[in-house]
Coordinates of C-alpha atoms and ligand atoms in Angstrom, one line a residue:
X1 CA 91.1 188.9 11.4
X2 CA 94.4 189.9 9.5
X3 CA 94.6 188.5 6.3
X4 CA 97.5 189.8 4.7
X5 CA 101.1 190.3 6.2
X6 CA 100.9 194.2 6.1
X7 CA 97.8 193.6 8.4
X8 CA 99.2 191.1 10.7
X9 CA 102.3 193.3 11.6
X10 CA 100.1 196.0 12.2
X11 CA 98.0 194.2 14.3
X12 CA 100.9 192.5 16.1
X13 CA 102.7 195.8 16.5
X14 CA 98.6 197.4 18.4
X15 CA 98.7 193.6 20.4
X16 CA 102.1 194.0 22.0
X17 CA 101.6 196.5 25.1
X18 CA 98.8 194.3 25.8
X19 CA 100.6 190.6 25.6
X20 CA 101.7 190.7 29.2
X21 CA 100.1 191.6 32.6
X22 CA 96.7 192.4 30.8
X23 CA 96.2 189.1 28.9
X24 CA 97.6 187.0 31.5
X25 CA 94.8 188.3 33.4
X26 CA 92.3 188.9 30.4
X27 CA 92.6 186.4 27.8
X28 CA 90.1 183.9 29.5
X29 CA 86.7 186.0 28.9
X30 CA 84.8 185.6 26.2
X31 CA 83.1 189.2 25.8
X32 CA 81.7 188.3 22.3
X33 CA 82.8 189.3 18.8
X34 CA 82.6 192.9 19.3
X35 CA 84.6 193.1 22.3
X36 CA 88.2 191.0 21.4
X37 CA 90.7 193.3 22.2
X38 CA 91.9 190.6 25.5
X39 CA 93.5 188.0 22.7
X40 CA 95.3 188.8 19.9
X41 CA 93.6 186.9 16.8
X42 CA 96.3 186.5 15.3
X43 CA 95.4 182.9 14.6
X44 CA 95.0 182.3 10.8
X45 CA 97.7 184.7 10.2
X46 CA 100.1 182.5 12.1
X47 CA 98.6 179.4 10.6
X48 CA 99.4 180.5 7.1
X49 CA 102.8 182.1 8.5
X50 CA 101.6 185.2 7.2
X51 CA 103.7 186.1 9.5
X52 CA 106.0 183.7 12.0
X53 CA 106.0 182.6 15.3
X54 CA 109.6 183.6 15.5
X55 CA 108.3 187.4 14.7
X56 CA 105.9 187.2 17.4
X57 CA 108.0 186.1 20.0
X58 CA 110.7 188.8 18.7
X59 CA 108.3 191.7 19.0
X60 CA 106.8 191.1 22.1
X61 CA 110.8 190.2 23.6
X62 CA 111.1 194.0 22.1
X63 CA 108.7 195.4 24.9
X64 CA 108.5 192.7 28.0
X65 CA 110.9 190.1 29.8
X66 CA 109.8 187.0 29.0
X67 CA 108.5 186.4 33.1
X68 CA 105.5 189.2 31.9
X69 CA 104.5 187.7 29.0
X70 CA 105.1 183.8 29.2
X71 CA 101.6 183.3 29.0
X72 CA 101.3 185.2 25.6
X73 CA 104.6 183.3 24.5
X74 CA 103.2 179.8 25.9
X75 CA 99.9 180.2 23.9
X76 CA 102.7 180.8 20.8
X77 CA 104.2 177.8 21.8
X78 CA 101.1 175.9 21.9
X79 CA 101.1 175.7 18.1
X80 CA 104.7 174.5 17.9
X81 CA 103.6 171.4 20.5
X82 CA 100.7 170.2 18.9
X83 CA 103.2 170.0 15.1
X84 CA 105.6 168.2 16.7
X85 CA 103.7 166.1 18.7
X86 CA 101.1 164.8 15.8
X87 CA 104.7 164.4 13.2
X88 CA 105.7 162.4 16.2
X89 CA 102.4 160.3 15.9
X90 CA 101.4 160.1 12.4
X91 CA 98.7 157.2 13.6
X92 CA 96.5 159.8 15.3
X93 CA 95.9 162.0 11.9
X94 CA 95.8 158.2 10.0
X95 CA 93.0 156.9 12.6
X96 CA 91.0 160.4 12.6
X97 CA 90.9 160.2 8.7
X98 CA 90.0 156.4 8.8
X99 CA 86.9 157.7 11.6
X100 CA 85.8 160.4 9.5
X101 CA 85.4 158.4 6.5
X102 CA 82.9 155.6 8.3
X103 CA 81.2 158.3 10.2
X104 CA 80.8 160.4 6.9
X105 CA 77.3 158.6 6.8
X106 CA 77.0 159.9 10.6
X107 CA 73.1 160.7 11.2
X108 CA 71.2 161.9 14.2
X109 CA 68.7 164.3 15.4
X110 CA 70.9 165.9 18.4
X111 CA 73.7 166.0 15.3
X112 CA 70.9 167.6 12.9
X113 CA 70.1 170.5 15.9
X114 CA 73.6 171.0 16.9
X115 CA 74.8 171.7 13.4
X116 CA 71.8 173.9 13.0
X117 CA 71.9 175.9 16.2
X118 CA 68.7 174.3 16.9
X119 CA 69.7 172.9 20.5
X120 CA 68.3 174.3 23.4
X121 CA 71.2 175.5 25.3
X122 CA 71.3 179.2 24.4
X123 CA 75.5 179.6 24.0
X124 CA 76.3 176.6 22.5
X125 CA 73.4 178.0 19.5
X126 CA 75.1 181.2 19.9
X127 CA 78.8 179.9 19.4
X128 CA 77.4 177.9 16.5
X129 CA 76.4 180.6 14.7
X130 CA 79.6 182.9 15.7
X131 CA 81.7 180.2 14.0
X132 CA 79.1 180.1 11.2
X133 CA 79.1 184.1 10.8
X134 CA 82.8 185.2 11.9
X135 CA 84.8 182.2 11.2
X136 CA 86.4 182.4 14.6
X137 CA 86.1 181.5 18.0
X138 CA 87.6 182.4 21.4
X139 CA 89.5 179.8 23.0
X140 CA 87.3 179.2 25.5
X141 CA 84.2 178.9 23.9
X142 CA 85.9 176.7 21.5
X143 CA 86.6 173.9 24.8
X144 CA 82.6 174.8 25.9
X145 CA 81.5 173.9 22.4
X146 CA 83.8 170.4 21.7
X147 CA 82.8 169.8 26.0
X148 CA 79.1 170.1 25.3
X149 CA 79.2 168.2 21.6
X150 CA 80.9 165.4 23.2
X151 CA 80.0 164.8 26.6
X152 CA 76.4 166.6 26.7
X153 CA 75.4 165.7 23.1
X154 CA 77.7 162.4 23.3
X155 CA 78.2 162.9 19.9
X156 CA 81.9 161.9 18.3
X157 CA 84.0 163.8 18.6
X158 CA 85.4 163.5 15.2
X159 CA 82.1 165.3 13.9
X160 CA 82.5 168.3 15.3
X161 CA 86.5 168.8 14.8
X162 CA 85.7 168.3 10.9
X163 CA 82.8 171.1 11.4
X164 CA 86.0 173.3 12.9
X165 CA 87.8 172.0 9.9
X166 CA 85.1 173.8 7.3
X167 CA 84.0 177.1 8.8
X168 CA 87.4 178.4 11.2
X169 CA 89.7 180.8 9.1
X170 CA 92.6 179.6 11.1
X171 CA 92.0 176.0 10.6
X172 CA 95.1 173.8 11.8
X173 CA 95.0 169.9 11.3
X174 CA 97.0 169.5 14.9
X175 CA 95.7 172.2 16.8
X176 CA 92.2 171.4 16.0
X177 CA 92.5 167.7 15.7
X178 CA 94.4 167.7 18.8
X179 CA 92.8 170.2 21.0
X180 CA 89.3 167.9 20.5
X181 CA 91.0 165.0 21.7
X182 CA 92.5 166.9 24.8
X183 CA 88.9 168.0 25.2
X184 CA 87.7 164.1 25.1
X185 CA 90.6 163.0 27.3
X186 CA 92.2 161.3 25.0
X187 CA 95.6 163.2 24.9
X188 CA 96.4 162.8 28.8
X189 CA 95.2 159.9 30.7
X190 CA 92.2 160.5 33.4
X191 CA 92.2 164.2 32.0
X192 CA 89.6 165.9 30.3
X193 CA 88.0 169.1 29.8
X194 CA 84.3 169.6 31.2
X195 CA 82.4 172.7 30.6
X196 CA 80.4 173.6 33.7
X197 CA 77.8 176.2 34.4
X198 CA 79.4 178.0 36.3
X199 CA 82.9 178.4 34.3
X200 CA 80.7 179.7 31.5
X201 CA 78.4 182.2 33.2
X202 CA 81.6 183.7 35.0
X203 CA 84.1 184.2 31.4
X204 CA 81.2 185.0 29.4
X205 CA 80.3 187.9 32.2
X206 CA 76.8 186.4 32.4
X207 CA 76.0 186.5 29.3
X208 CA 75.4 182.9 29.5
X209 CA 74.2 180.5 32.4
X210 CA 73.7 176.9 31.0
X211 CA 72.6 175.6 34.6
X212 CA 70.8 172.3 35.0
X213 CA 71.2 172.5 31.0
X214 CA 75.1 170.7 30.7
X215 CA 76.2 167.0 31.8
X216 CA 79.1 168.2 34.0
X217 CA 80.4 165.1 35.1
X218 CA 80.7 162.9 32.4
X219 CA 83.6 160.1 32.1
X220 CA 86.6 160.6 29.6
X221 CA 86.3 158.8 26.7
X222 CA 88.4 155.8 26.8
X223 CA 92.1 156.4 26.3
X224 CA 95.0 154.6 24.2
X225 CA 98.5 155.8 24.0
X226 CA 99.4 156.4 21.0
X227 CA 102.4 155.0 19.5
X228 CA 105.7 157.2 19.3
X229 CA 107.7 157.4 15.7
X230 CA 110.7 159.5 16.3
X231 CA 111.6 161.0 13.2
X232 CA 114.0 159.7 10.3
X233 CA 115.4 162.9 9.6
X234 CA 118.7 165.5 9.8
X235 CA 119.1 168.8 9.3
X236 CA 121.9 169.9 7.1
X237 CA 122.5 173.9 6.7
X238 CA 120.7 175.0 3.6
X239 CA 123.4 176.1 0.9
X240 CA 121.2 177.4 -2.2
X241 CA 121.5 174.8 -5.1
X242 CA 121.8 174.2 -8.7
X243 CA 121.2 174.8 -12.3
X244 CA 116.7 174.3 -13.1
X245 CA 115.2 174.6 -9.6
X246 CA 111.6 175.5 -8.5
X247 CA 110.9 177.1 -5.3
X248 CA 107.0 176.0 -3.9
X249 CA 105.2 178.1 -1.7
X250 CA 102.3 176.5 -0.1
X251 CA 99.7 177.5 2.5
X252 CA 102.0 176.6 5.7
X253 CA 104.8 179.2 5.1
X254 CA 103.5 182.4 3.1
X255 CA 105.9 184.7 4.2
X256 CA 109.4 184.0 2.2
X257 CA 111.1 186.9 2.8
X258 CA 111.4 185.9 6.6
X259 CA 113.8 183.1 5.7
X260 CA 117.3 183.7 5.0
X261 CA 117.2 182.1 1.2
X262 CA 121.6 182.2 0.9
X263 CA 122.7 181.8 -2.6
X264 CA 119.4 180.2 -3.9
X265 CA 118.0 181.9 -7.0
X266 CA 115.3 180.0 -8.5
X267 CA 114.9 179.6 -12.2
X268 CA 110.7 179.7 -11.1
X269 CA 108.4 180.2 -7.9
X270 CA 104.8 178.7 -7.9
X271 CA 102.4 179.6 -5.1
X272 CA 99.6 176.4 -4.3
X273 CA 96.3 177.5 -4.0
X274 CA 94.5 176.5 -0.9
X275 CA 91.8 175.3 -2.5
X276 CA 94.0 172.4 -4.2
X277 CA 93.9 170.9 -1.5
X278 CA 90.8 168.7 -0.6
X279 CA 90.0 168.3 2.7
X280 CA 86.4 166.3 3.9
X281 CA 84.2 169.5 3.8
X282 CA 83.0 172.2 1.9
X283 CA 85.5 175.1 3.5
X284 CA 83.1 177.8 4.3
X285 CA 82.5 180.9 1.8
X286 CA 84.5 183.0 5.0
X287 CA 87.4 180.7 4.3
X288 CA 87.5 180.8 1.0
X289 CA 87.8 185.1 1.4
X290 CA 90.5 184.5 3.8
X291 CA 92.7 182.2 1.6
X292 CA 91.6 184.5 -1.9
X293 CA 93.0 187.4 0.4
X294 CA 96.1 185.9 1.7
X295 CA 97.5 184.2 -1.8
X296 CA 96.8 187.7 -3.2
X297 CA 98.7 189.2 -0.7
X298 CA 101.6 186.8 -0.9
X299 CA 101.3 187.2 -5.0
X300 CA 101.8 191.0 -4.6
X301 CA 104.6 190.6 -2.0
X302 CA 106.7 188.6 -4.4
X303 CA 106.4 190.6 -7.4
X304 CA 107.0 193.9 -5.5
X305 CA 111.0 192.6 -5.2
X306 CA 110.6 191.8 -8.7
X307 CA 110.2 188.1 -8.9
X308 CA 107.8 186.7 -11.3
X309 CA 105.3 183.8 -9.5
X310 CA 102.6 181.5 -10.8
X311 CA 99.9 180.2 -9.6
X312 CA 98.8 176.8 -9.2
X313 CA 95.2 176.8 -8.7
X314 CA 92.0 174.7 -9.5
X315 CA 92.2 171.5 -10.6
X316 CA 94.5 168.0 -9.6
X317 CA 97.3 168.7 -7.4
X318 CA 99.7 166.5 -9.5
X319 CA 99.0 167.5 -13.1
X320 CA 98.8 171.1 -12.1
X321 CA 102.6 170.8 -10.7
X322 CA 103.2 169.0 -14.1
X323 CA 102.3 171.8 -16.1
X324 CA 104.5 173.9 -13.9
X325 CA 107.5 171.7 -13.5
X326 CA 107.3 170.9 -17.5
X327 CA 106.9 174.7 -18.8
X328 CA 110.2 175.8 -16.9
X329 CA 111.8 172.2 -17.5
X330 CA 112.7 172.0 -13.4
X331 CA 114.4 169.1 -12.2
X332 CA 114.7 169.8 -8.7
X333 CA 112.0 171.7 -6.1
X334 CA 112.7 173.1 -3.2
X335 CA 109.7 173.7 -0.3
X336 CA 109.0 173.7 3.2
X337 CA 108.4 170.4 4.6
X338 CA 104.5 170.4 5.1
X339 CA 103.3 168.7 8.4
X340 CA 100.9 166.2 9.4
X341 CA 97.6 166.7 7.7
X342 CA 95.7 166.9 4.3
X343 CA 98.9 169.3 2.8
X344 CA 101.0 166.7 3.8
X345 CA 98.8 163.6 2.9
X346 CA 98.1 164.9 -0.5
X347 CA 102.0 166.6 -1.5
X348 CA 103.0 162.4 -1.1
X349 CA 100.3 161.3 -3.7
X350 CA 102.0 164.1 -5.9
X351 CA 105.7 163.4 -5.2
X352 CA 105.1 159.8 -5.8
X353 CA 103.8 160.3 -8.7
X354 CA 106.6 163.1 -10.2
X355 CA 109.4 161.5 -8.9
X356 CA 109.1 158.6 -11.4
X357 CA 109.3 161.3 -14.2
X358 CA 112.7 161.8 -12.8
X359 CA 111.9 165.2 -10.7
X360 CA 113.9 165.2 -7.4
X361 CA 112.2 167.1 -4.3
X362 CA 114.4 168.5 -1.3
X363 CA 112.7 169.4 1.7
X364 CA 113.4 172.5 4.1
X365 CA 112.8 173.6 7.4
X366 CA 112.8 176.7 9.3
X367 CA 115.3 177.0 12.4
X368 CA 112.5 178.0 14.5
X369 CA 110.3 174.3 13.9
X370 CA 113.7 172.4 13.8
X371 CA 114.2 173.6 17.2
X372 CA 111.1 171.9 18.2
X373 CA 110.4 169.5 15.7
X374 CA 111.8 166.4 18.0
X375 CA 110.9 167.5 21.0
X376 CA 107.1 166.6 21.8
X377 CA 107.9 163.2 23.4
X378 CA 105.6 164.1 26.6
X379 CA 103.7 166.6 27.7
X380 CA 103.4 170.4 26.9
X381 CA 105.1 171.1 30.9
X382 CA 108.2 169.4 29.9
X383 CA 107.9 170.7 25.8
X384 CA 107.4 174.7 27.1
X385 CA 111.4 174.3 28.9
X386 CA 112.3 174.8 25.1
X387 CA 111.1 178.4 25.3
X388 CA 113.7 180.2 27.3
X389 CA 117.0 178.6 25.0
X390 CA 114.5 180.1 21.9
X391 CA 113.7 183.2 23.5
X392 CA 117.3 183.9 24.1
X393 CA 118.3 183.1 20.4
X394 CA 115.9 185.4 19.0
X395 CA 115.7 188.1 21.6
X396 CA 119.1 189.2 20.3
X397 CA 118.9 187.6 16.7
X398 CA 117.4 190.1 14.3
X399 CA 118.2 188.7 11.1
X400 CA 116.1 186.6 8.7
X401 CA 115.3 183.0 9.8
X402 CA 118.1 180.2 9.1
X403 CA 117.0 177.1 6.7
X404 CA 117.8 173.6 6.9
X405 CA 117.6 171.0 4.5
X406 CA 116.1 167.7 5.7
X407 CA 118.1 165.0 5.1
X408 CA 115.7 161.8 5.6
X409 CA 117.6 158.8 7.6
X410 CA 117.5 155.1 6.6
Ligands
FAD1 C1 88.6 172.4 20.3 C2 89.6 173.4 19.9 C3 90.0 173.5 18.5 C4 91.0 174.4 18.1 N1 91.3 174.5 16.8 C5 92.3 175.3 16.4 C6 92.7 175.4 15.0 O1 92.2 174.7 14.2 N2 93.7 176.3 14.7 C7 94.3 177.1 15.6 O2 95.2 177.9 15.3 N3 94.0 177.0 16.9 C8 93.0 176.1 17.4 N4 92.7 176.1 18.7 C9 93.5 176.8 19.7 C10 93.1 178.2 20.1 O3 91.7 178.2 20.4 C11 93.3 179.3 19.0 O4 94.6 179.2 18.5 C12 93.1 180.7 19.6 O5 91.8 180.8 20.2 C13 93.2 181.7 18.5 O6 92.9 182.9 18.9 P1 93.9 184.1 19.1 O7 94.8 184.2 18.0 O8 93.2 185.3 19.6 O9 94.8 183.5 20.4 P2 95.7 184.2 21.5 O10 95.1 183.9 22.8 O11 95.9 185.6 21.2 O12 97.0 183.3 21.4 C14 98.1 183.8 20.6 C15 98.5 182.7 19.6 O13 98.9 181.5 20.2 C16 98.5 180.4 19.4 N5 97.6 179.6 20.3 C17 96.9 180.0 21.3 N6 96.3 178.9 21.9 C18 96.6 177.8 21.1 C19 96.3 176.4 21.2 N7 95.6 175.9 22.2 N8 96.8 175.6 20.2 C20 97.6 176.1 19.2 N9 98.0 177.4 19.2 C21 97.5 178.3 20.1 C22 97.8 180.9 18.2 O14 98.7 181.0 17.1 C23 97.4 182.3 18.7 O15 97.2 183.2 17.6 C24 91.7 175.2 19.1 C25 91.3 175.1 20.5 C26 90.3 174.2 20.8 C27 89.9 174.1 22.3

């Protein structure tokens, strides 16, 4: 998988001929590691904006109408849907946290074996060990592996999107959060997804035929609607600022010179270290590679236009911000507002904490998520109408991304 922008592009620019017609028909099979050319893993790249989802859609908008690929640009899209619509219901990441922590203690010996590969159905072992080995998954496999852990294991399903959490490289606290409860039928009423026999035999090209072996007509798990918390917030267009700012870059936005920064010069940039943030597991050695890789690559990026960068790594979030914020003297920093998830959880702890030493933080967003970022009031049918307005702006738009400032509402 890409880990660096350079790699991403190049990757992207080898995906694009094959982003219409052929994955529209494709992208279903799962042909095993060595044979991935039907998707574009481009997953952890996008996940750390290594590069954007804006890029994406522009490149491919380059070679296709969006009729041939609006499958590809749907599957962007995806991402986008599952931001918005967690922002829009902070109580689903508060209640999965509030889970995890009384299941941490979670014991069992069908948990034991399925954590081990140790079950006896053959490709749910086998995608165990891919995500062990590769830290990646195919989409599909991913839905056979939360389908069998929750409705042929019957085991919660809060487990086994925290053992996403620690071993995938492109690890996303609402698409993986999210995706498990649309697996459990907890995101659309009376829906859910069951893996059969069959569906598995025929994507993975025989490789696998889990008959007799799967529970294929289990009951959803038992569904409550969220509630809906429309967002507080405006956008104001981003002018630069003052005298004594700090610019953060953090592991949701790595790729700076996408955005359009106007006048704003700051007096110092700081880059957060993944691995400041804590989230319930151990991340996987893989993951840990992949961040090392991507920070390095973000470093070098930076000082190639000349800008010096630190970086904030190992150690408390807050007091390794007030070593930075004190050794320039900053009163004001300047970042991309984080979403929903540990980032998010972890940056208020921190802000609380500095604002009372009188530092002031102003929050940003790209043009791209303040498109979307109110719009995930239903489902993903009515949500993907936003595309073709997008597609339009940025089929013929080739400058850098627009920034907003987010003015929070009383
Ligand atoms: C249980 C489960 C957990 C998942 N956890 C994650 C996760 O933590 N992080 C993550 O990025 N994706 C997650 N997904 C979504 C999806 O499986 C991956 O994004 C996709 O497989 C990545 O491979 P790709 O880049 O080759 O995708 P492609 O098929 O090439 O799709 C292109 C791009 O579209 C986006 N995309 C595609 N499908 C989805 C989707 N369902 N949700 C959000 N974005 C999507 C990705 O950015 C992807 O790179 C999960 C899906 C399931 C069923």
């Amino acid at each position: 998988m890409p880990a660096t922008r350079g790699e991403a592009l190049h990757h992207l620019d080898s995906f694009v001929p094959l982003a219409a017609s052929h994955y529209a028909r494709e992208r279903n099979y799962d042909r095993g590691p060595k044979h991935r050319g039907n998707v574009s893993q481009l997953s952890a790249a996008i996940q750390r904006r290594l590069i954007t989802e804006q890029e994406v859609l522009q490149a491919i908008s380059k070679a296709h109408s969006l009729e041939a690929c609006e499958k590809f640009a749907q599957e962007v899209l995806w991402r986008s849907y599952w931001k918005s619509w967690l922002e829009l219901r902070p109580s689903v990441w508060r209640d999965y946290q509030n889970s995890l922590s009384t299941l941490l203690s979670f014991e069992s010996p069908v948990y034991s074996r399925a954590l081990h590969a140790q079950t006896s159905i053959e490709c749910f072992d086998y995608w165990r060990k891919e995500l062990f080995e590769t830290g990646y998954l195919h989409n599909h496999a991913r839905m056979w592996f939360a389908s069998i852990w929750i409705f042929t294991f019957k085991l919660p399903w809060q487990l086994g999107a925290k053992l996403f959490e620690e071993e995938l490289c492109d690890f996303d606290p609402a698409a993986n959060t999210l995706s498990w409860r649309w697996v459990a039928g907890l995101h659309t009423p009376g829906k859910h997804y069951l893996a059969t026999a069959q569906n598995i035999s025929q994507y993975t090209e025989s490789r696998f035929s889990p008959e007799n072996q799967l529970i294929e007509n289990a009951p959803c798990l038992t569904f409550k609607a969220p509630s809906l918390e429309p967002l507080k917030e405006e956008y104001l267009p981003f002018q630069g600022s003052a005298d004594k700012v700090g610019l953060l870059l953090h592991p949701e936005d790595f790729s700076p010179e996408t955005i359009d920064w106007v006048n704003f010069s700051p007096q110092s940039t700081a880059v957060l270290d993944p691995g400041l943030i804590s989230f319930w597991g151990q991340k996987s050695s893989r993951v840990h590679a992949y961040n090392r890789k991507a920070v390095a690559d973000l470093i070098g990026r930076h000082q190639s236009i000349g800008s010096t960068v630190e970086l904030l790594s190992d150690g408390n979030l807050t007091e390794k911000l007030k070593g930075w914020i004190n050794r320039h003297a900053l009163k004001e920093i300047y970042l991309i507002k984080p979403w929903q998830g540990y980032l998010k959880d972890q940056w208020a702890v921190a802000e609380k904490n500095l604002t009372s030493q009188g530092v002031s933080f102003y929050y940003l967003r790209r043009d791209y998520d303040k498109e979307f970022s109110q719009k995930a009031h239903s489902g993903f049918f009515s949500f993907k109408s936003e595309l073709g307005p997008v597609w339009s702006r940025i089929k013929t738009e080739r400058n850098k991304e627009r920034l907003w400032k987010v003015k929070e509402l009383k």
